[in-house]
mmCIF file of the C-alpha atoms, coordinates in Angstrom:
data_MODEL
# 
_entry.id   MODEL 
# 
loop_
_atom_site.group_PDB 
_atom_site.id 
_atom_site.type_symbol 
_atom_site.label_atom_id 
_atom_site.label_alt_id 
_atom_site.label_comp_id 
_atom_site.label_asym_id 
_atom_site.label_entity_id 
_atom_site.label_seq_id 
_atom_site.pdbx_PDB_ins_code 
_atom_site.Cartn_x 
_atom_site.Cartn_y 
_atom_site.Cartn_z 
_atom_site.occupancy 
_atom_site.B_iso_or_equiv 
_atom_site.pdbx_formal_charge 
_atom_site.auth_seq_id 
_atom_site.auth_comp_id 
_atom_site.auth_asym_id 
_atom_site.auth_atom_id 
_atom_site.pdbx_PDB_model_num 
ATOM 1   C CA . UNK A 1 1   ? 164.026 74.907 146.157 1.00 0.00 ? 1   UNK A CA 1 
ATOM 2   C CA . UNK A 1 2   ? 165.612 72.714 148.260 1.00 0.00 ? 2   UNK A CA 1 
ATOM 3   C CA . UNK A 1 3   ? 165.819 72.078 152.208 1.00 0.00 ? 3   UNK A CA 1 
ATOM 4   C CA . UNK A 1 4   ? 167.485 70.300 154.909 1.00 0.00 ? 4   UNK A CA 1 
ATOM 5   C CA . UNK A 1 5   ? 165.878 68.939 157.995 1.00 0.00 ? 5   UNK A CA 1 
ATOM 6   C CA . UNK A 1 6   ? 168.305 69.248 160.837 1.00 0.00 ? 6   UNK A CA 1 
ATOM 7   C CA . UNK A 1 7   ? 166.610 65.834 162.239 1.00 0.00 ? 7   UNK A CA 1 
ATOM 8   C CA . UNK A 1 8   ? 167.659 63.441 159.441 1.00 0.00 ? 8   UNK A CA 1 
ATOM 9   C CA . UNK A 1 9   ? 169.871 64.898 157.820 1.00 0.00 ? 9   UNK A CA 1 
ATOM 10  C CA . UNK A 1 10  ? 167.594 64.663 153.954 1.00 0.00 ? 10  UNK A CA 1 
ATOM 11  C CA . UNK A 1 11  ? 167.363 66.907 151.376 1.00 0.00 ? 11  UNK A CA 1 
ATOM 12  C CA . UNK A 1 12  ? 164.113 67.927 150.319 1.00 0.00 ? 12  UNK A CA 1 
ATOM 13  C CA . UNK A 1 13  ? 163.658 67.986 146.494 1.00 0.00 ? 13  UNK A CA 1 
ATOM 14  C CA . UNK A 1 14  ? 160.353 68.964 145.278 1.00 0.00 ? 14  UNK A CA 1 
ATOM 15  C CA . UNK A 1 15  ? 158.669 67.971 148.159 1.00 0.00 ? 15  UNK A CA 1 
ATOM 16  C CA . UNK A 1 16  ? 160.597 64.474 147.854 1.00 0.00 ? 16  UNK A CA 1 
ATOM 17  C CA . UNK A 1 17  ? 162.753 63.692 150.649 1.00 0.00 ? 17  UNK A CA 1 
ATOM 18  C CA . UNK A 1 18  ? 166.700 62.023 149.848 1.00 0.00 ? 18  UNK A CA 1 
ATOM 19  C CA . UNK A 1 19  ? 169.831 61.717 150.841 1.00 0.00 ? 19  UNK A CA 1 
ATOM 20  C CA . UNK A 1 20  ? 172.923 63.770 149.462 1.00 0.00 ? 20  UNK A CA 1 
ATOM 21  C CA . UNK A 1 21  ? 173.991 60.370 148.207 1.00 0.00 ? 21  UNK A CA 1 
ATOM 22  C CA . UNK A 1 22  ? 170.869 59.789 146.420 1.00 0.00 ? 22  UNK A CA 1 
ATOM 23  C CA . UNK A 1 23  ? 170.556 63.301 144.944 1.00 0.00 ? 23  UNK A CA 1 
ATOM 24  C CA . UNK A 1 24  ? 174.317 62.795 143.471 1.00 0.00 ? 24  UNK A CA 1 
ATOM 25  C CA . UNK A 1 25  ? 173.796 59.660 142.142 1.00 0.00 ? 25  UNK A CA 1 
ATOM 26  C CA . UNK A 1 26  ? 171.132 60.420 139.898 1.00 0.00 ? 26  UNK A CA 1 
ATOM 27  C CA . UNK A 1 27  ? 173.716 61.585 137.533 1.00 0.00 ? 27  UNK A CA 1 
ATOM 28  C CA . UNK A 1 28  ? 175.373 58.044 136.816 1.00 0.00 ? 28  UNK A CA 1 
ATOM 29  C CA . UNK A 1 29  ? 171.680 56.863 137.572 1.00 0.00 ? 29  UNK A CA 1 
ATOM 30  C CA . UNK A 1 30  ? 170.440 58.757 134.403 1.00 0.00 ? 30  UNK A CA 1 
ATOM 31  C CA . UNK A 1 31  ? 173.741 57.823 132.615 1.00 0.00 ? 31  UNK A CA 1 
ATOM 32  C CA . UNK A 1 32  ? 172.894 53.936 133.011 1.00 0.00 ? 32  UNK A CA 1 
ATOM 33  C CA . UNK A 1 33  ? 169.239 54.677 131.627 1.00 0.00 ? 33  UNK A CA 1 
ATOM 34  C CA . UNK A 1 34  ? 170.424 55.895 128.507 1.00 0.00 ? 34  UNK A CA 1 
ATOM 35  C CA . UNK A 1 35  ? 172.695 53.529 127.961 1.00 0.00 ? 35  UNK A CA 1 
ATOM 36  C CA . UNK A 1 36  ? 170.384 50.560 128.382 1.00 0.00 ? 36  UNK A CA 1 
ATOM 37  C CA . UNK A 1 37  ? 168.085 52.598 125.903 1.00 0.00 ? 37  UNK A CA 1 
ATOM 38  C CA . UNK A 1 38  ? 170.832 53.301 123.399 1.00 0.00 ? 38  UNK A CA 1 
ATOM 39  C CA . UNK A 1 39  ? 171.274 49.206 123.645 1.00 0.00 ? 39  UNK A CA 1 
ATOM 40  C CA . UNK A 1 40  ? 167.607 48.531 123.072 1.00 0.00 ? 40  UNK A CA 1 
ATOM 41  C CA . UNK A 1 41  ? 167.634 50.671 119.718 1.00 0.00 ? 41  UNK A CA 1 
ATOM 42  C CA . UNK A 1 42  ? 171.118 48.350 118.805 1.00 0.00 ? 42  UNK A CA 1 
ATOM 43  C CA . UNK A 1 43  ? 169.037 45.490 119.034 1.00 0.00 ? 43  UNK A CA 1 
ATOM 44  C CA . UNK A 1 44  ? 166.341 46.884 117.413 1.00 0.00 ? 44  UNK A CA 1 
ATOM 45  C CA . UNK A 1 45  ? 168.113 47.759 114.725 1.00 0.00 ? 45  UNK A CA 1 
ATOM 46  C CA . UNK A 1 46  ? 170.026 44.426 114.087 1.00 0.00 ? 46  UNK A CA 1 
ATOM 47  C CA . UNK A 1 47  ? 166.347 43.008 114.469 1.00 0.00 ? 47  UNK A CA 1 
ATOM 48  C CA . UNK A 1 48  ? 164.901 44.924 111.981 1.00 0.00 ? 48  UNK A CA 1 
ATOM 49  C CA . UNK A 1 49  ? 167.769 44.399 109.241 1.00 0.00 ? 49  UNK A CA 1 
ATOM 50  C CA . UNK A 1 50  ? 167.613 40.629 109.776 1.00 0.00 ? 50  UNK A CA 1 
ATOM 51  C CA . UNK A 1 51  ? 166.874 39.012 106.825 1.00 0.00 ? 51  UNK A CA 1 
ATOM 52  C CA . UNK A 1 52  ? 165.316 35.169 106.473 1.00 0.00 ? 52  UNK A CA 1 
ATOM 53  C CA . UNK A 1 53  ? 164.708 32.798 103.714 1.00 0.00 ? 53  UNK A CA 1 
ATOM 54  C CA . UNK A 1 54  ? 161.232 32.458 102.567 1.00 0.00 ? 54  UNK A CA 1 
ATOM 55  C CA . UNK A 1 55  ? 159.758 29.527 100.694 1.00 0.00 ? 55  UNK A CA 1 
ATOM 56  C CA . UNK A 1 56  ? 156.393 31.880 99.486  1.00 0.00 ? 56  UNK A CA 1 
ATOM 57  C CA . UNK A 1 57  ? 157.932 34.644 99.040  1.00 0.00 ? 57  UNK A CA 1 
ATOM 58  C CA . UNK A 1 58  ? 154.359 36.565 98.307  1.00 0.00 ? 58  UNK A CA 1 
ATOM 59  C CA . UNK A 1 59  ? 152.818 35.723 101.594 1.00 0.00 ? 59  UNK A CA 1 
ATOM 60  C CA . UNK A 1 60  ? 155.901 36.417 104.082 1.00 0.00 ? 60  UNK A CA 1 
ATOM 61  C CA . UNK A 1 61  ? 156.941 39.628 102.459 1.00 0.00 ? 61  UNK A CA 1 
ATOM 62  C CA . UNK A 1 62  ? 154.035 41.288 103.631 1.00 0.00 ? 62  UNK A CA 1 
ATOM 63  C CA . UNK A 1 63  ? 154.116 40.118 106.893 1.00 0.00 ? 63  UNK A CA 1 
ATOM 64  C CA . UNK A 1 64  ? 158.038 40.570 107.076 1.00 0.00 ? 64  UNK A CA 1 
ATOM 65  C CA . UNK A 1 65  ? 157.288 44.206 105.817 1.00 0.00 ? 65  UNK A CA 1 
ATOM 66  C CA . UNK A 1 66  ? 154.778 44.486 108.980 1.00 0.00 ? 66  UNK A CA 1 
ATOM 67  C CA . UNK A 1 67  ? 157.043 43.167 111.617 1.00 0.00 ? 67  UNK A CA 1 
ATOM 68  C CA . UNK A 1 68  ? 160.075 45.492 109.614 1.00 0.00 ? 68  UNK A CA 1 
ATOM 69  C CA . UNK A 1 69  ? 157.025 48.806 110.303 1.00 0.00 ? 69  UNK A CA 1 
ATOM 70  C CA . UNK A 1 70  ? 156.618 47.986 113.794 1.00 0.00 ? 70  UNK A CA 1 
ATOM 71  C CA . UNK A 1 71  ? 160.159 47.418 114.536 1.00 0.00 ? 71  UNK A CA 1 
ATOM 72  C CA . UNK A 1 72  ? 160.415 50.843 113.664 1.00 0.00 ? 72  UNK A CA 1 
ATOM 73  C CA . UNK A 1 73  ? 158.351 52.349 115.070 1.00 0.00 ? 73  UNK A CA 1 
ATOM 74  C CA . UNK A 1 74  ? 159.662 51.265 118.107 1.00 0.00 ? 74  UNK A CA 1 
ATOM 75  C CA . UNK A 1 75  ? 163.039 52.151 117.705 1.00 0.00 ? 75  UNK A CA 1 
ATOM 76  C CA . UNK A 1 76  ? 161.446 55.350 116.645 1.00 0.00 ? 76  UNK A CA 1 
ATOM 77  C CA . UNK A 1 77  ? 159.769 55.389 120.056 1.00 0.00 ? 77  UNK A CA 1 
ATOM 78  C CA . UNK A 1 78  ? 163.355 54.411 121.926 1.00 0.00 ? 78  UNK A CA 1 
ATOM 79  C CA . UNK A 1 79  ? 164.931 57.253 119.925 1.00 0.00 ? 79  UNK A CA 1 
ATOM 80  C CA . UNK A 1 80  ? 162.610 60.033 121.114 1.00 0.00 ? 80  UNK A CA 1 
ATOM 81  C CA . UNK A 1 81  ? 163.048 58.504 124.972 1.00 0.00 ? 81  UNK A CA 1 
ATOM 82  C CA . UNK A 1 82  ? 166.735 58.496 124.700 1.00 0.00 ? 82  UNK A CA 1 
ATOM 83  C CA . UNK A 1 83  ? 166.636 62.220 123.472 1.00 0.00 ? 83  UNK A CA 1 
ATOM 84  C CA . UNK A 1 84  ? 164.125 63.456 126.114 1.00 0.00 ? 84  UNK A CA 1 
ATOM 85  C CA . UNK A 1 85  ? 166.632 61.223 128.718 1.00 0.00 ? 85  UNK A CA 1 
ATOM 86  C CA . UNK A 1 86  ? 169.536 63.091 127.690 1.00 0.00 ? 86  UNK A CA 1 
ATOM 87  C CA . UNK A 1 87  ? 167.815 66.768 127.737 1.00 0.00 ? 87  UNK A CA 1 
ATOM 88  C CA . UNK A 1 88  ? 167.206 65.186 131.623 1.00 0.00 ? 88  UNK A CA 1 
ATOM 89  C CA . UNK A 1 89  ? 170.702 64.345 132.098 1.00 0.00 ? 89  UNK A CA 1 
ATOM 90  C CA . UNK A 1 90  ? 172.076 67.309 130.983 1.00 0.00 ? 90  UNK A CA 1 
ATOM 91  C CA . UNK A 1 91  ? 170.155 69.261 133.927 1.00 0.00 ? 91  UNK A CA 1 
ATOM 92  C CA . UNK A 1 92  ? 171.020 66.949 136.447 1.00 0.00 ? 92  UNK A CA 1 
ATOM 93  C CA . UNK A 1 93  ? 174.520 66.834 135.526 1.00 0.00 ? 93  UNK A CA 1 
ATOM 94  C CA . UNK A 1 94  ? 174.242 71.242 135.386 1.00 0.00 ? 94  UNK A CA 1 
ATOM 95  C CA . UNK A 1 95  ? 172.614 70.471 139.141 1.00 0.00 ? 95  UNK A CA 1 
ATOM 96  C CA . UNK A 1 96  ? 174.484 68.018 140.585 1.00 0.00 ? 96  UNK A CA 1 
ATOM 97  C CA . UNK A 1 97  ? 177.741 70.273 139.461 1.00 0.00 ? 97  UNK A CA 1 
ATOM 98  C CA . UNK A 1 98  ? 176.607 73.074 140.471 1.00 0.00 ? 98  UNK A CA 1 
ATOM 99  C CA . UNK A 1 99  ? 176.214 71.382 144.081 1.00 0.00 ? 99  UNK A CA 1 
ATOM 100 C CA . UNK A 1 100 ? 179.474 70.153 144.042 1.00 0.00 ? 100 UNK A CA 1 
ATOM 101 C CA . UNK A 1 101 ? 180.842 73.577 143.504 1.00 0.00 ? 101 UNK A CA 1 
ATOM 102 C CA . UNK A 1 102 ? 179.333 74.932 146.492 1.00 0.00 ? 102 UNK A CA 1 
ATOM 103 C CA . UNK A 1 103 ? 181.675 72.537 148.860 1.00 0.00 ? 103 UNK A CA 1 
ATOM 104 C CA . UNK A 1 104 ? 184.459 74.578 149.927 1.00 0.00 ? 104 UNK A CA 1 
ATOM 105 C CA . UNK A 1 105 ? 187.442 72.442 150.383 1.00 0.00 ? 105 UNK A CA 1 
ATOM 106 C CA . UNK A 1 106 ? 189.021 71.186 147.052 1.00 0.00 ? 106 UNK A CA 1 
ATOM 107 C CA . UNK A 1 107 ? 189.278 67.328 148.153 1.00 0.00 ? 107 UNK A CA 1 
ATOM 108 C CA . UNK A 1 108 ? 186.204 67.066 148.917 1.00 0.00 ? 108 UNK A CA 1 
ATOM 109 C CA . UNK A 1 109 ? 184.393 68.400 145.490 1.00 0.00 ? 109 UNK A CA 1 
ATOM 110 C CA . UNK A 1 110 ? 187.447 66.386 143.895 1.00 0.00 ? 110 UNK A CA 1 
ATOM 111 C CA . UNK A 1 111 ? 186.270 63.046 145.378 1.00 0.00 ? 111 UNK A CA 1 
ATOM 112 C CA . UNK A 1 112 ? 182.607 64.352 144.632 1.00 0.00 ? 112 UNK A CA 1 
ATOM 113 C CA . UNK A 1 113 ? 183.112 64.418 141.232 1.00 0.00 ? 113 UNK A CA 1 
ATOM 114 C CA . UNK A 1 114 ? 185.298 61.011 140.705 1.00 0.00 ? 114 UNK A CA 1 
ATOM 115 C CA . UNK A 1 115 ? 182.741 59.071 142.501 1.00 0.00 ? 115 UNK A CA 1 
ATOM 116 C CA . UNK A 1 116 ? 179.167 61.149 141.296 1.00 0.00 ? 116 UNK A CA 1 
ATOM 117 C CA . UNK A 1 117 ? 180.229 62.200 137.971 1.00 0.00 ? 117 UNK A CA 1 
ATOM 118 C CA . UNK A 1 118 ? 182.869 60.131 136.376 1.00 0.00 ? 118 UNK A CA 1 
ATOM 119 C CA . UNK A 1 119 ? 181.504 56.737 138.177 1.00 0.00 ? 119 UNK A CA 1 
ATOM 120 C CA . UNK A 1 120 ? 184.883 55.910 139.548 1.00 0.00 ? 120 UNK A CA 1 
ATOM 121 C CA . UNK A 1 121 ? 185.535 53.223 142.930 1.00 0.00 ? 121 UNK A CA 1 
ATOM 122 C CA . UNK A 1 122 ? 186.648 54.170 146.138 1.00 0.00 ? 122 UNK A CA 1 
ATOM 123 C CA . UNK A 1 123 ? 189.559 52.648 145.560 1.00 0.00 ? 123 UNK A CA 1 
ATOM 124 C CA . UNK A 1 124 ? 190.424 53.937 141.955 1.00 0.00 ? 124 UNK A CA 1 
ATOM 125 C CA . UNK A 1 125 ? 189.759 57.455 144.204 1.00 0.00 ? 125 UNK A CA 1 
ATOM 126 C CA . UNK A 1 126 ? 192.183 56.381 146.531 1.00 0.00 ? 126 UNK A CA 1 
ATOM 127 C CA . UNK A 1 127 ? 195.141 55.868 144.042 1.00 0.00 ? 127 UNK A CA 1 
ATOM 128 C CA . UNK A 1 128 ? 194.345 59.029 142.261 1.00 0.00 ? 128 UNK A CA 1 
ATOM 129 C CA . UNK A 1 129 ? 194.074 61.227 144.908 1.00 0.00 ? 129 UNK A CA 1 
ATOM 130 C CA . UNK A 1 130 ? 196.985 59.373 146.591 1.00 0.00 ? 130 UNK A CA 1 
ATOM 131 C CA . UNK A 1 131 ? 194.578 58.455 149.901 1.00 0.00 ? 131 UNK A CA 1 
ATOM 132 C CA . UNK A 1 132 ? 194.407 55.472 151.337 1.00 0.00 ? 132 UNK A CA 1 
ATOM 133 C CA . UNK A 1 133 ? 190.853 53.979 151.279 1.00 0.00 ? 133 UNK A CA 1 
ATOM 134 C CA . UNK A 1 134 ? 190.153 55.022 155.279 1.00 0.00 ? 134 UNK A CA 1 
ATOM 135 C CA . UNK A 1 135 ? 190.916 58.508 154.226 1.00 0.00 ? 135 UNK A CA 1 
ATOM 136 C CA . UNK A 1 136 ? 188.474 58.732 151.455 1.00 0.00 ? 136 UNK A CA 1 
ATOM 137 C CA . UNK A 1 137 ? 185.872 56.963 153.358 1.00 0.00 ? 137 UNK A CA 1 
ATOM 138 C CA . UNK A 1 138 ? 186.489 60.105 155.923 1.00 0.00 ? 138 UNK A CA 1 
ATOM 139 C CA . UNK A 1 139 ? 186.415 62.768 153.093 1.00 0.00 ? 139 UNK A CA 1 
ATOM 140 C CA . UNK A 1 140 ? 183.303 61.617 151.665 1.00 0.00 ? 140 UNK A CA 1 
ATOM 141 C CA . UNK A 1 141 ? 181.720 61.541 154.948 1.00 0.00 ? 141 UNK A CA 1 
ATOM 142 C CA . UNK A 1 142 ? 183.090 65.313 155.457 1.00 0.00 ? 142 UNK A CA 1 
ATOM 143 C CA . UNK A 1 143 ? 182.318 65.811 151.446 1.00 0.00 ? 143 UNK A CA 1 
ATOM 144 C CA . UNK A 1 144 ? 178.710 64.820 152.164 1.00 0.00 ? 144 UNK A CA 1 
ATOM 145 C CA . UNK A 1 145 ? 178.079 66.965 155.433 1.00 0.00 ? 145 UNK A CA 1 
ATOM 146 C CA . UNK A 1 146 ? 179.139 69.734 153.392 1.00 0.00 ? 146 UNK A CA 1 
ATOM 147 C CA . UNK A 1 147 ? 176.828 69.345 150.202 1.00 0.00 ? 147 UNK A CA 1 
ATOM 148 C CA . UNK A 1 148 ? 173.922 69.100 153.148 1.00 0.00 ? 148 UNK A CA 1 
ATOM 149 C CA . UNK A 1 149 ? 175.203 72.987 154.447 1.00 0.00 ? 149 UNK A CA 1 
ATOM 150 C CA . UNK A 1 150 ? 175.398 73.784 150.871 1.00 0.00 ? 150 UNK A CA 1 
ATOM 151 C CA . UNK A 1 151 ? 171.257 72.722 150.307 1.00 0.00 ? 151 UNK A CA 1 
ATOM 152 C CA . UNK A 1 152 ? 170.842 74.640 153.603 1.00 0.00 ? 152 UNK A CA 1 
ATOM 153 C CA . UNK A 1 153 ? 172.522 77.610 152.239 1.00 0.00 ? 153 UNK A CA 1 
ATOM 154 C CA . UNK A 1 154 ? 170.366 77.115 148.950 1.00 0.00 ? 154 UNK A CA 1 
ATOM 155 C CA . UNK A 1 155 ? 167.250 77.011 151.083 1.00 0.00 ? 155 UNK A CA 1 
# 
């Protein structure tokens, strides 16, 4: 499943090579997606109930009913994107947990999941945890050594 070469230090993921940093972040990574998606539809949407003032009302109705079709069918389109994107999320996020839960020591999966899963700063993680920001750039240095044992232990 997945592997660690002892040289660099990278995670092997379906035969695609990246760091622990990379694999966590494709949580918040997914997370963005969707929400620029979810936007589009908005937009789409707002688009679609528009309404203008015609002077021949025979002539533009039809074409305003055309525009109004395809406008649908794209947010249509968006909608069945964002669903599949979520599905996708939803295993990462199961994944990127379950990872996480392999680290031993309680800090460290505690700063793993402010920063990978709930998108927080350093420094937010800092006051919570009541580190200063040295110490948190240490734990996640520690935090990240130990999700690369736990891929090796996967392996």
């Amino acid at each position: 499943m997945f592997a660690v070469s002892k040289n660099d230090r990278k995670v092997d993921k379906g035969g695609i090579r990246v760091t622990a940093k990379e694999y966590l972040r494709q949580y918040l990574n997914a997370e963005r997606a969707i929400n620029a998606k979810l936007e589009q539809i908005s937009k789409l949407r707002a688009l679609a109930t528009k309404t203008t003032q015609t002077l021949q009302p025979d002539k533009v109705q039809s074409s305003m009913e055309n525009k109004t079709q395809k406008i649908i069918a794209k947010i249509v389109d968006l909608e069945n994107e964002v669903d599949a994107e979520i599905d996708r999320l939803v295993d990462i996020k199961a994944q990127v947990e379950a990872v996480i839960r392999q680290v031993p020591d309680a800090a460290q999966r505690i700063l793993l999941e402010r920063r990978y899963i709930l998108g927080e700063t350093w420094e937010q993680i800092a006051v919570a945890m009541n580190y200063t920001y040295r110490n948190i750039c240490y734990l996640h240095g520690k935090a990240l050594v130990a999700v690369q044992k736990s891929f090796h232990c996967i392996s």
